[in-house]
């Protein structure tokens, strides 16, 4: 048996890299999030990143995190996971996997469950104790969606995120 180093990246490294690259498309100055949906046989089905809906100006809507509710980004932003789901034009996502750079909120969890995604791999869970993420995990558990943290291997391409 050989101790030869693997000269290629794993599927998890590859698809998380695609999610991280997608995140770089986001114009959000604070939190860039990317997602990549993959079929059971490791084919990329769709990608997405957080941003405003098509036709809504990135220059006219606010990117602020504080202030009056209508002056903050939260009521306008489409999350990367939902964008990836909405971008998919191929039919069913039943049994697919989702790679995402930030653990999904409760609203995205609803969409993930509804479209039949069965596995979720996330890079960061920095809001783990928020009501939104706790609710998300409760629903994902109830629906039988498996989720786990992506563990950095050190072989990834370095990207600012």
XYZ file of C-alpha atoms in Angstrom:
161
model
C 0.000 0.000 0.000
C 1.353 3.414 -0.986
C 1.633 6.441 1.275
C 1.484 8.732 -1.768
C -0.194 12.104 -1.163
C -3.525 12.582 -2.913
C -2.850 14.924 -5.864
C -6.419 16.098 -6.224
C -8.944 17.694 -3.918
C -11.920 15.850 -2.421
C -15.507 16.495 -3.473
C -16.096 18.442 -0.248
C -13.032 20.614 -0.901
C -14.157 21.197 -4.479
C -17.789 22.099 -3.764
C -17.009 24.224 -0.712
C -14.462 26.023 -2.880
C -17.223 26.721 -5.417
C -19.476 28.039 -2.617
C -16.655 30.279 -1.357
C -15.975 31.544 -4.871
C -19.699 32.263 -5.335
C -19.666 34.280 -2.106
C -17.157 36.652 -3.657
C -19.894 37.793 -6.099
C -21.867 39.287 -3.201
C -21.711 43.054 -2.897
C -22.543 42.912 0.815
C -19.703 44.828 2.501
C -20.031 42.861 5.764
C -21.059 39.278 5.093
C -20.472 37.511 1.783
C -22.159 34.105 1.683
C -22.122 31.531 -1.109
C -23.925 28.265 -1.792
C -23.537 25.356 -4.196
C -26.173 22.660 -4.761
C -24.888 19.276 -5.908
C -26.608 16.131 -7.186
C -26.177 12.680 -5.663
C -23.613 11.888 -8.353
C -21.527 15.021 -7.641
C -22.715 17.279 -10.450
C -23.168 20.975 -9.751
C -26.848 21.849 -10.127
C -26.901 25.485 -9.037
C -25.056 28.213 -7.180
C -26.012 31.384 -5.385
C -24.778 34.238 -3.240
C -26.450 36.771 -0.969
C -27.699 39.939 -2.597
C -30.724 41.935 -3.630
C -33.379 40.586 -6.013
C -32.887 40.991 -9.754
C -33.855 44.492 -10.814
C -33.292 46.004 -7.358
C -30.348 48.377 -7.412
C -27.329 47.571 -5.256
C -26.711 51.312 -5.144
C -30.219 52.368 -4.081
C -31.036 49.780 -1.408
C -29.169 49.902 1.904
C -26.321 47.617 2.959
C -26.435 48.918 6.551
C -26.785 46.529 9.497
C -28.161 49.104 11.922
C -30.743 51.890 11.866
C -34.435 51.951 11.049
C -35.722 48.622 9.758
C -36.378 49.887 6.210
C -32.866 51.352 6.158
C -31.164 47.992 6.854
C -30.211 45.280 4.383
C -32.065 42.435 6.125
C -35.530 43.092 4.706
C -34.191 43.222 1.129
C -31.468 40.560 0.906
C -32.001 37.166 -0.710
C -29.754 34.645 1.036
C -27.315 32.510 -0.954
C -29.165 29.247 -0.253
C -32.495 30.612 -1.478
C -30.789 32.178 -4.506
C -29.241 28.811 -5.386
C -32.644 27.105 -5.048
C -34.376 29.778 -7.135
C -31.590 29.740 -9.757
C -32.070 26.008 -10.387
C -34.031 25.329 -13.564
C -33.626 21.564 -13.876
C -36.628 20.141 -12.014
C -36.377 18.338 -8.687
C -33.680 18.908 -6.072
C -34.823 15.839 -4.145
C -31.822 14.117 -2.559
C -29.368 16.913 -3.409
C -26.575 18.259 -1.177
C -26.047 21.897 -0.298
C -22.636 23.402 0.417
C -22.875 26.804 2.093
C -20.341 29.117 3.682
C -22.630 30.141 6.592
C -25.170 27.959 8.410
C -28.659 28.683 7.025
C -31.255 30.767 8.835
C -34.713 29.417 9.646
C -36.246 30.888 6.480
C -33.665 29.212 4.239
C -34.048 25.964 6.198
C -37.737 25.928 5.259
C -36.862 26.206 1.563
C -34.087 23.592 1.866
C -36.509 21.129 3.437
C -39.340 21.883 0.999
C -37.248 21.230 -2.126
C -35.928 17.928 -0.789
C -32.269 18.715 -0.138
C -31.099 15.921 2.178
C -27.585 16.961 3.162
C -26.054 20.273 4.213
C -22.350 21.002 4.560
C -21.492 24.367 6.098
C -18.202 26.219 6.593
C -19.143 28.573 9.441
C -21.761 28.574 12.198
C -20.993 31.944 13.764
C -24.659 32.560 14.654
C -25.118 29.110 16.247
C -26.838 30.494 19.333
C -29.235 32.802 17.494
C -32.953 32.021 17.541
C -32.906 31.796 13.739
C -30.199 29.118 13.593
C -31.588 27.196 16.577
C -34.971 27.074 14.823
C -33.232 26.076 11.595
C -31.477 23.143 13.264
C -34.696 22.045 14.963
C -36.526 21.927 11.614
C -33.635 20.268 9.771
C -33.452 17.594 12.487
C -37.202 16.985 12.353
C -37.135 16.706 8.556
C -34.160 14.323 8.555
C -31.779 16.664 6.756
C -28.236 15.657 7.690
C -25.852 18.542 8.334
C -22.231 18.762 9.322
C -19.383 21.239 9.480
C -16.856 21.319 6.699
C -13.379 20.808 8.113
C -10.653 22.801 6.452
C -7.898 20.616 5.062
C -5.366 23.347 4.377
C -5.401 22.499 0.676
C -8.070 25.029 -0.233
C -7.316 28.006 -2.367
C -6.953 30.972 -0.061
C -9.806 33.465 -0.504
C -10.816 36.448 1.607
C -14.169 35.658 3.239
